[in-house]
Amino acid sequence: MSGKTTRTIKVGYLARVEGEGGLTVTVRRGRVERVALEIFEPPRFFEAFLRGRAFTEAPDITARICGICPIAYQMSAVHAMEDALGVEIDPAIRALRRLVYCGEWIESHTLHVYMLHAPDFLGYPGAIAMAREHGAAVQRGLRLKKAGNAIVALLGGREIHPVNVRVGGFYRAPARAELGRLADELAWARDAALETVRWVAGFECPDFEPDYEFVALRHPTEYPMNEGRIASTAGLDVTAHEYDAHFVEEQVAHSNALQSRLRARGAYFCGPMARYALNAERLSPLVREAAREAGLPPVCRNPFRSIVVRAVEILHACDEAVRLVATYEPPPRPFVDVVPRAATGHAVTEAPRGLLYHRYRLADDGTIEDAKIVPPTSQNQKSMEDDLARFVAPRLALPQDELTRQCEQAIRNYDPCISCATHFLRLRIEEA
């Protein structure tokens, strides 16, 4: 270790994450004393934008929170409004919602696996450099992402910030023939996703297994996307209505994003690893076998192996999309009528990166009086800081460049969407 009393390592801008942030690690007498994930991207005030708007506007406004996972924001908003207004939808509309969620999981996870995270494991600065020697893999990833985008475009009206989602259903439901045109490409995508699982299963990962409390939705009959109870590996089992009683957000001085914790126990971890830990038995036989062949245990606690779990979820979303397209029957109407009233609604869905909570209070005429949105990245921030503290401590003797690279990879394990959370990575290590 250097004889200097202070050592500073900076990464001016972290590539391959969405948004801007930094990290400061303070080391005193050879021990990690403090880790601060500094999210300096400005707050975006979406909760304030929603106040005074009609409940019908929430899906279109919240879709703008993220260009990568707009469906998750739309679906959480829609479910919360329908919870408040007592809306029951046709099973065919429910199936279409699950299908469009499959599309988002496919495109978002594929972007992360192939373009953002795989270069770390293969020793490249980015996907373009990786493509020179792994061109076939990159081409597979691009086509696989396009298959997910096609689902979102068909059901959402366009790939980015879709416009076809509404409270009560969709503005327009596709004909069977329209969905049928996706069938062949989705069959290819399922094969490509299986190959993706096998590909990332061979990546070398450091030995690092913190004892997380995983939190995710759990559904009695299906791998959860947009419905279920909030569960954890420590025994939590509550409804969306009980979210605020068990989770709290806190402002920390070093971040423009709030940090969430469980009131009873502190930091927790949501996202693909949490979903898999709590719901692996709900996966189809094809997907369970692929996970087994990839060497995933029933509960995976190594965050560097999250790339394998994401690949398993790509395969699940492709397999589920093939089934939903094959069994689709158009609903009698694309949406049900919704009558406004004074009420409060809650909903939790599973965005690609994890649990996404929405709560709205409505006036008699359906005007939004109050809104609360808790994205998965803000929920994972405390776990990210805890991970870095554990990860850096035994690696302080590494050269600065190598330690910086490994810290960046550790943050990318979470696929953080910093823009969603502001409401990375510039790395600085201080020694005293």
PDB file of C-alpha atoms in Angstrom, residues 55-283:
ATOM      1  CA  PHE A  55     -55.321  10.213 -13.172  1.00  0.00           C
ATOM      2  CA  THR A  56     -55.511   9.301 -16.870  1.00  0.00           C
ATOM      3  CA  GLU A  57     -52.262  11.184 -17.518  1.00  0.00           C
ATOM      4  CA  ALA A  58     -50.149   9.181 -15.073  1.00  0.00           C
ATOM      5  CA  PRO A  59     -49.115   6.359 -17.473  1.00  0.00           C
ATOM      6  CA  ASP A  60     -47.842   8.775 -20.129  1.00  0.00           C
ATOM      7  CA  ILE A  61     -46.058  11.042 -17.633  1.00  0.00           C
ATOM      8  CA  THR A  62     -44.365   8.243 -15.690  1.00  0.00           C
ATOM      9  CA  ALA A  63     -43.222   6.560 -18.913  1.00  0.00           C
ATOM     10  CA  ARG A  64     -40.859   9.521 -19.347  1.00  0.00           C
ATOM     11  CA  ILE A  65     -38.987   8.639 -16.167  1.00  0.00           C
ATOM     12  CA  CYS A  66     -36.973   6.035 -18.082  1.00  0.00           C
ATOM     13  CA  GLY A  67     -36.408   5.335 -21.755  1.00  0.00           C
ATOM     14  CA  ILE A  68     -35.154   1.817 -20.990  1.00  0.00           C
ATOM     15  CA  CYS A  69     -37.974   0.619 -18.718  1.00  0.00           C
ATOM     16  CA  PRO A  70     -41.013   2.851 -19.446  1.00  0.00           C
ATOM     17  CA  ILE A  71     -43.401  -0.115 -19.321  1.00  0.00           C
ATOM     18  CA  ALA A  72     -42.570  -0.758 -15.671  1.00  0.00           C
ATOM     19  CA  TYR A  73     -43.443   2.817 -14.752  1.00  0.00           C
ATOM     20  CA  GLN A  74     -46.615   2.762 -16.820  1.00  0.00           C
ATOM     21  CA  MET A  75     -47.755  -0.547 -15.365  1.00  0.00           C
ATOM     22  CA  SER A  76     -47.121   0.484 -11.769  1.00  0.00           C
ATOM     23  CA  ALA A  77     -49.063   3.702 -12.379  1.00  0.00           C
ATOM     24  CA  VAL A  78     -51.923   1.851 -14.078  1.00  0.00           C
ATOM     25  CA  HIS A  79     -52.187  -0.808 -11.367  1.00  0.00           C
ATOM     26  CA  ALA A  80     -52.143   1.834  -8.623  1.00  0.00           C
ATOM     27  CA  MET A  81     -54.898   3.829 -10.311  1.00  0.00           C
ATOM     28  CA  GLU A  82     -56.990   0.714 -10.838  1.00  0.00           C
ATOM     29  CA  ASP A  83     -56.441  -0.229  -7.205  1.00  0.00           C
ATOM     30  CA  ALA A  84     -57.730   3.192  -6.140  1.00  0.00           C
ATOM     31  CA  LEU A  85     -60.716   3.123  -8.484  1.00  0.00           C
ATOM     32  CA  GLY A  86     -61.781  -0.500  -8.050  1.00  0.00           C
ATOM     33  CA  VAL A  87     -61.167  -1.530 -11.652  1.00  0.00           C
ATOM     34  CA  GLU A  88     -61.268  -5.170 -12.755  1.00  0.00           C
ATOM     35  CA  ILE A  89     -59.842  -6.026 -16.159  1.00  0.00           C
ATOM     36  CA  ASP A  90     -60.468  -8.798 -18.664  1.00  0.00           C
ATOM     37  CA  PRO A  91     -58.028 -11.762 -18.506  1.00  0.00           C
ATOM     38  CA  ALA A  92     -56.985 -11.041 -22.103  1.00  0.00           C
ATOM     39  CA  ILE A  93     -55.899  -7.522 -21.100  1.00  0.00           C
ATOM     40  CA  ARG A  94     -53.932  -9.007 -18.224  1.00  0.00           C
ATOM     41  CA  ALA A  95     -52.196 -11.367 -20.680  1.00  0.00           C
ATOM     42  CA  LEU A  96     -51.291  -8.452 -22.968  1.00  0.00           C
ATOM     43  CA  ARG A  97     -49.826  -6.568 -20.016  1.00  0.00           C
ATOM     44  CA  ARG A  98     -47.680  -9.542 -19.129  1.00  0.00           C
ATOM     45  CA  LEU A  99     -46.564  -9.834 -22.748  1.00  0.00           C
ATOM     46  CA  VAL A 100     -45.499  -6.194 -23.008  1.00  0.00           C
ATOM     47  CA  TYR A 101     -43.635  -6.625 -19.727  1.00  0.00           C
ATOM     48  CA  CYS A 102     -41.824  -9.618 -21.308  1.00  0.00           C
ATOM     49  CA  GLY A 103     -40.752  -7.326 -24.129  1.00  0.00           C
ATOM     50  CA  GLU A 104     -39.270  -4.831 -21.708  1.00  0.00           C
ATOM     51  CA  TRP A 105     -37.430  -7.504 -19.707  1.00  0.00           C
ATOM     52  CA  ILE A 106     -35.952  -8.903 -22.931  1.00  0.00           C
ATOM     53  CA  GLU A 107     -34.705  -5.588 -24.296  1.00  0.00           C
ATOM     54  CA  SER A 108     -33.500  -4.168 -20.957  1.00  0.00           C
ATOM     55  CA  HIS A 109     -31.747  -7.294 -19.695  1.00  0.00           C
ATOM     56  CA  THR A 110     -30.174  -7.920 -23.103  1.00  0.00           C
ATOM     57  CA  LEU A 111     -28.809  -4.380 -23.223  1.00  0.00           C
ATOM     58  CA  HIS A 112     -27.232  -4.891 -19.802  1.00  0.00           C
ATOM     59  CA  VAL A 113     -25.851  -8.380 -20.416  1.00  0.00           C
ATOM     60  CA  TYR A 114     -24.332  -7.806 -23.845  1.00  0.00           C
ATOM     61  CA  MET A 115     -23.513  -4.112 -24.024  1.00  0.00           C
ATOM     62  CA  LEU A 116     -22.913  -2.963 -20.451  1.00  0.00           C
ATOM     63  CA  HIS A 117     -21.697  -5.892 -18.344  1.00  0.00           C
ATOM     64  CA  ALA A 118     -20.138  -8.593 -20.540  1.00  0.00           C
ATOM     65  CA  PRO A 119     -17.166  -6.355 -21.487  1.00  0.00           C
ATOM     66  CA  ASP A 120     -16.144  -6.346 -17.795  1.00  0.00           C
ATOM     67  CA  PHE A 121     -15.832 -10.119 -17.727  1.00  0.00           C
ATOM     68  CA  LEU A 122     -14.084 -10.386 -21.087  1.00  0.00           C
ATOM     69  CA  GLY A 123     -11.578  -7.578 -20.461  1.00  0.00           C
ATOM     70  CA  TYR A 124     -12.815  -4.894 -22.843  1.00  0.00           C
ATOM     71  CA  PRO A 125     -13.557  -1.204 -22.231  1.00  0.00           C
ATOM     72  CA  GLY A 126     -16.909  -1.503 -24.000  1.00  0.00           C
ATOM     73  CA  ALA A 127     -19.088  -3.440 -26.417  1.00  0.00           C
ATOM     74  CA  ILE A 128     -17.549  -1.892 -29.542  1.00  0.00           C
ATOM     75  CA  ALA A 129     -14.083  -3.106 -28.594  1.00  0.00           C
ATOM     76  CA  MET A 130     -15.559  -6.465 -27.559  1.00  0.00           C
ATOM     77  CA  ALA A 131     -17.242  -6.834 -30.954  1.00  0.00           C
ATOM     78  CA  ARG A 132     -13.906  -7.072 -32.734  1.00  0.00           C
ATOM     79  CA  GLU A 133     -13.301 -10.523 -31.269  1.00  0.00           C
ATOM     80  CA  HIS A 134     -16.841 -11.458 -30.199  1.00  0.00           C
ATOM     81  CA  GLY A 135     -18.780 -10.196 -33.193  1.00  0.00           C
ATOM     82  CA  ALA A 136     -21.213 -13.102 -33.321  1.00  0.00           C
ATOM     83  CA  ALA A 137     -22.157 -12.639 -29.666  1.00  0.00           C
ATOM     84  CA  VAL A 138     -22.723  -8.906 -30.094  1.00  0.00           C
ATOM     85  CA  GLN A 139     -24.852  -9.511 -33.188  1.00  0.00           C
ATOM     86  CA  ARG A 140     -26.885 -12.055 -31.245  1.00  0.00           C
ATOM     87  CA  GLY A 141     -27.415  -9.527 -28.483  1.00  0.00           C
ATOM     88  CA  LEU A 142     -28.524  -6.803 -30.886  1.00  0.00           C
ATOM     89  CA  ARG A 143     -31.064  -9.072 -32.558  1.00  0.00           C
ATOM     90  CA  LEU A 144     -32.314 -10.355 -29.216  1.00  0.00           C
ATOM     91  CA  LYS A 145     -32.849  -6.801 -27.961  1.00  0.00           C
ATOM     92  CA  LYS A 146     -34.684  -5.990 -31.178  1.00  0.00           C
ATOM     93  CA  ALA A 147     -37.079  -8.896 -30.523  1.00  0.00           C
ATOM     94  CA  GLY A 148     -37.986  -7.359 -27.167  1.00  0.00           C
ATOM     95  CA  ASN A 149     -38.380  -3.929 -28.744  1.00  0.00           C
ATOM     96  CA  ALA A 150     -40.782  -5.397 -31.318  1.00  0.00           C
ATOM     97  CA  ILE A 151     -43.147  -6.555 -28.564  1.00  0.00           C
ATOM     98  CA  VAL A 152     -43.098  -3.144 -26.890  1.00  0.00           C
ATOM     99  CA  ALA A 153     -43.608  -1.356 -30.222  1.00  0.00           C
ATOM    100  CA  LEU A 154     -46.595  -3.517 -31.198  1.00  0.00           C
ATOM    101  CA  LEU A 155     -48.395  -3.339 -27.858  1.00  0.00           C
ATOM    102  CA  GLY A 156     -47.177   0.087 -26.752  1.00  0.00           C
ATOM    103  CA  GLY A 157     -47.436   1.946 -30.042  1.00  0.00           C
ATOM    104  CA  ARG A 158     -43.714   2.710 -30.133  1.00  0.00           C
ATOM    105  CA  GLU A 159     -40.490   1.393 -28.597  1.00  0.00           C
ATOM    106  CA  ILE A 160     -39.578   4.407 -26.441  1.00  0.00           C
ATOM    107  CA  HIS A 161     -42.120   5.980 -24.061  1.00  0.00           C
ATOM    108  CA  PRO A 162     -45.078   3.904 -25.368  1.00  0.00           C
ATOM    109  CA  VAL A 163     -48.453   5.613 -25.802  1.00  0.00           C
ATOM    110  CA  ASN A 164     -50.949   2.723 -26.038  1.00  0.00           C
ATOM    111  CA  VAL A 165     -51.128   1.913 -22.300  1.00  0.00           C
ATOM    112  CA  ARG A 166     -54.031   3.396 -20.322  1.00  0.00           C
ATOM    113  CA  VAL A 167     -55.860   2.956 -17.043  1.00  0.00           C
ATOM    114  CA  GLY A 168     -58.315   0.115 -17.672  1.00  0.00           C
ATOM    115  CA  GLY A 169     -56.345  -1.576 -20.464  1.00  0.00           C
ATOM    116  CA  PHE A 170     -54.984  -0.417 -23.810  1.00  0.00           C
ATOM    117  CA  TYR A 171     -56.243   2.184 -26.250  1.00  0.00           C
ATOM    118  CA  ARG A 172     -56.032  -0.515 -28.898  1.00  0.00           C
ATOM    119  CA  ALA A 173     -55.670  -4.297 -28.659  1.00  0.00           C
ATOM    120  CA  PRO A 174     -53.899  -6.139 -31.478  1.00  0.00           C
ATOM    121  CA  ALA A 175     -55.577  -8.736 -33.664  1.00  0.00           C
ATOM    122  CA  ARG A 176     -54.371 -12.319 -33.407  1.00  0.00           C
ATOM    123  CA  ALA A 177     -52.688 -12.032 -36.797  1.00  0.00           C
ATOM    124  CA  GLU A 178     -50.673  -9.021 -35.642  1.00  0.00           C
ATOM    125  CA  LEU A 179     -49.304 -10.867 -32.627  1.00  0.00           C
ATOM    126  CA  GLY A 180     -48.768 -13.944 -34.756  1.00  0.00           C
ATOM    127  CA  ARG A 181     -46.222 -12.059 -36.839  1.00  0.00           C
ATOM    128  CA  LEU A 182     -43.962 -12.035 -33.771  1.00  0.00           C
ATOM    129  CA  ALA A 183     -44.001 -15.819 -33.368  1.00  0.00           C
ATOM    130  CA  ASP A 184     -41.061 -16.842 -35.563  1.00  0.00           C
ATOM    131  CA  GLU A 185     -38.706 -14.175 -34.216  1.00  0.00           C
ATOM    132  CA  LEU A 186     -39.661 -14.992 -30.636  1.00  0.00           C
ATOM    133  CA  ALA A 187     -38.943 -18.667 -31.262  1.00  0.00           C
ATOM    134  CA  TRP A 188     -35.491 -17.632 -32.510  1.00  0.00           C
ATOM    135  CA  ALA A 189     -35.102 -15.331 -29.491  1.00  0.00           C
ATOM    136  CA  ARG A 190     -35.824 -18.183 -27.097  1.00  0.00           C
ATOM    137  CA  ASP A 191     -33.025 -20.233 -28.670  1.00  0.00           C
ATOM    138  CA  ALA A 192     -30.716 -17.206 -28.581  1.00  0.00           C
ATOM    139  CA  ALA A 193     -31.578 -16.605 -24.929  1.00  0.00           C
ATOM    140  CA  LEU A 194     -30.685 -20.197 -24.085  1.00  0.00           C
ATOM    141  CA  GLU A 195     -27.347 -19.678 -25.812  1.00  0.00           C
ATOM    142  CA  THR A 196     -26.918 -16.466 -23.810  1.00  0.00           C
ATOM    143  CA  VAL A 197     -27.309 -18.364 -20.532  1.00  0.00           C
ATOM    144  CA  ARG A 198     -24.667 -20.845 -21.613  1.00  0.00           C
ATOM    145  CA  TRP A 199     -22.345 -18.041 -22.751  1.00  0.00           C
ATOM    146  CA  VAL A 200     -22.392 -15.986 -19.534  1.00  0.00           C
ATOM    147  CA  ALA A 201     -22.257 -19.103 -17.352  1.00  0.00           C
ATOM    148  CA  GLY A 202     -18.635 -19.438 -18.448  1.00  0.00           C
ATOM    149  CA  PHE A 203     -17.607 -15.991 -17.215  1.00  0.00           C
ATOM    150  CA  GLU A 204     -15.108 -15.974 -14.348  1.00  0.00           C
ATOM    151  CA  CYS A 205     -16.426 -14.296 -11.189  1.00  0.00           C
ATOM    152  CA  PRO A 206     -14.656 -13.322  -7.959  1.00  0.00           C
ATOM    153  CA  ASP A 207     -15.527 -15.195  -4.780  1.00  0.00           C
ATOM    154  CA  PHE A 208     -17.869 -12.725  -3.093  1.00  0.00           C
ATOM    155  CA  GLU A 209     -21.138 -13.692  -1.386  1.00  0.00           C
ATOM    156  CA  PRO A 210     -22.684 -11.183   1.048  1.00  0.00           C
ATOM    157  CA  ASP A 211     -25.637 -12.305   3.146  1.00  0.00           C
ATOM    158  CA  TYR A 212     -28.397 -10.221   1.548  1.00  0.00           C
ATOM    159  CA  GLU A 213     -32.040  -9.943   2.477  1.00  0.00           C
ATOM    160  CA  PHE A 214     -33.655 -10.322  -0.925  1.00  0.00           C
ATOM    161  CA  VAL A 215     -36.977  -8.556  -1.534  1.00  0.00           C
ATOM    162  CA  ALA A 216     -39.243  -9.211  -4.521  1.00  0.00           C
ATOM    163  CA  LEU A 217     -42.793  -9.914  -5.522  1.00  0.00           C
ATOM    164  CA  ARG A 218     -44.019 -13.452  -5.064  1.00  0.00           C
ATOM    165  CA  HIS A 219     -46.997 -14.869  -6.951  1.00  0.00           C
ATOM    166  CA  PRO A 220     -48.704 -18.199  -6.200  1.00  0.00           C
ATOM    167  CA  THR A 221     -48.694 -19.506  -9.775  1.00  0.00           C
ATOM    168  CA  GLU A 222     -46.265 -17.519 -11.938  1.00  0.00           C
ATOM    169  CA  TYR A 223     -42.847 -15.904 -11.991  1.00  0.00           C
ATOM    170  CA  PRO A 224     -43.857 -12.366 -10.985  1.00  0.00           C
ATOM    171  CA  MET A 225     -43.742  -9.361 -13.246  1.00  0.00           C
ATOM    172  CA  ASN A 226     -46.644  -7.055 -12.488  1.00  0.00           C
ATOM    173  CA  GLU A 227     -48.593  -8.797  -9.717  1.00  0.00           C
ATOM    174  CA  GLY A 228     -47.897 -10.473  -6.377  1.00  0.00           C
ATOM    175  CA  ARG A 229     -47.206  -9.911  -2.694  1.00  0.00           C
ATOM    176  CA  ILE A 230     -44.007  -8.291  -1.445  1.00  0.00           C
ATOM    177  CA  ALA A 231     -41.849 -11.034   0.086  1.00  0.00           C
ATOM    178  CA  SER A 232     -38.321 -11.398   1.402  1.00  0.00           C
ATOM    179  CA  THR A 233     -35.896 -14.154   2.274  1.00  0.00           C
ATOM    180  CA  ALA A 234     -36.211 -13.053   5.932  1.00  0.00           C
ATOM    181  CA  GLY A 235     -39.938 -13.736   6.047  1.00  0.00           C
ATOM    182  CA  LEU A 236     -41.550 -10.481   4.912  1.00  0.00           C
ATOM    183  CA  ASP A 237     -44.939 -11.134   3.265  1.00  0.00           C
ATOM    184  CA  VAL A 238     -47.102  -8.035   2.750  1.00  0.00           C
ATOM    185  CA  THR A 239     -49.320  -6.321   0.187  1.00  0.00           C
ATOM    186  CA  ALA A 240     -48.537  -3.151  -1.721  1.00  0.00           C
ATOM    187  CA  HIS A 241     -50.878  -1.321   0.669  1.00  0.00           C
ATOM    188  CA  GLU A 242     -48.477  -2.187   3.508  1.00  0.00           C
ATOM    189  CA  TYR A 243     -45.345  -0.979   1.736  1.00  0.00           C
ATOM    190  CA  ASP A 244     -44.976   2.284   3.663  1.00  0.00           C
ATOM    191  CA  ALA A 245     -45.355   0.460   6.980  1.00  0.00           C
ATOM    192  CA  HIS A 246     -42.283  -1.691   6.255  1.00  0.00           C
ATOM    193  CA  PHE A 247     -40.056   0.469   4.036  1.00  0.00           C
ATOM    194  CA  VAL A 248     -38.755   3.988   4.582  1.00  0.00           C
ATOM    195  CA  GLU A 249     -36.843   6.432   2.363  1.00  0.00           C
ATOM    196  CA  GLU A 250     -34.125   8.654   3.802  1.00  0.00           C
ATOM    197  CA  GLN A 251     -32.167  11.591   2.448  1.00  0.00           C
ATOM    198  CA  VAL A 252     -28.399  11.341   2.775  1.00  0.00           C
ATOM    199  CA  ALA A 253     -26.114  14.332   2.356  1.00  0.00           C
ATOM    200  CA  HIS A 254     -23.994  12.803  -0.405  1.00  0.00           C
ATOM    201  CA  SER A 255     -26.812  11.852  -2.819  1.00  0.00           C
ATOM    202  CA  ASN A 256     -29.626  13.540  -4.728  1.00  0.00           C
ATOM    203  CA  ALA A 257     -31.487  10.230  -4.630  1.00  0.00           C
ATOM    204  CA  LEU A 258     -33.281   8.962  -1.551  1.00  0.00           C
ATOM    205  CA  GLN A 259     -32.107   5.695  -0.013  1.00  0.00           C
ATOM    206  CA  SER A 260     -34.583   3.026   1.048  1.00  0.00           C
ATOM    207  CA  ARG A 261     -34.302   0.568   3.902  1.00  0.00           C
ATOM    208  CA  LEU A 262     -36.487  -1.919   5.704  1.00  0.00           C
ATOM    209  CA  ARG A 263     -37.684  -0.314   8.916  1.00  0.00           C
ATOM    210  CA  ALA A 264     -36.947  -3.505  10.848  1.00  0.00           C
ATOM    211  CA  ARG A 265     -33.595  -4.544   9.397  1.00  0.00           C
ATOM    212  CA  GLY A 266     -31.959  -1.952   7.151  1.00  0.00           C
ATOM    213  CA  ALA A 267     -30.505  -2.544   3.681  1.00  0.00           C
ATOM    214  CA  TYR A 268     -32.030  -5.033   1.271  1.00  0.00           C
ATOM    215  CA  PHE A 269     -31.470  -6.181  -2.309  1.00  0.00           C
ATOM    216  CA  CYS A 270     -34.111  -6.240  -5.058  1.00  0.00           C
ATOM    217  CA  GLY A 271     -33.846  -7.203  -8.716  1.00  0.00           C
ATOM    218  CA  PRO A 272     -33.205 -10.398 -10.708  1.00  0.00           C
ATOM    219  CA  MET A 273     -31.259 -12.183  -7.954  1.00  0.00           C
ATOM    220  CA  ALA A 274     -34.059 -11.457  -5.475  1.00  0.00           C
ATOM    221  CA  ARG A 275     -36.782 -12.584  -7.884  1.00  0.00           C
ATOM    222  CA  TYR A 276     -34.876 -15.772  -8.616  1.00  0.00           C
ATOM    223  CA  ALA A 277     -34.246 -16.508  -4.926  1.00  0.00           C
ATOM    224  CA  LEU A 278     -37.936 -16.149  -4.072  1.00  0.00           C
ATOM    225  CA  ASN A 279     -39.524 -17.565  -7.234  1.00  0.00           C
ATOM    226  CA  ALA A 280     -37.193 -19.980  -9.024  1.00  0.00           C
ATOM    227  CA  GLU A 281     -39.707 -22.819  -8.701  1.00  0.00           C
ATOM    228  CA  ARG A 282     -42.190 -20.738 -10.772  1.00  0.00           C
ATOM    229  CA  LEU A 283     -39.938 -20.822 -13.839  1.00  0.00           C
TER     230      LEU A 283
END
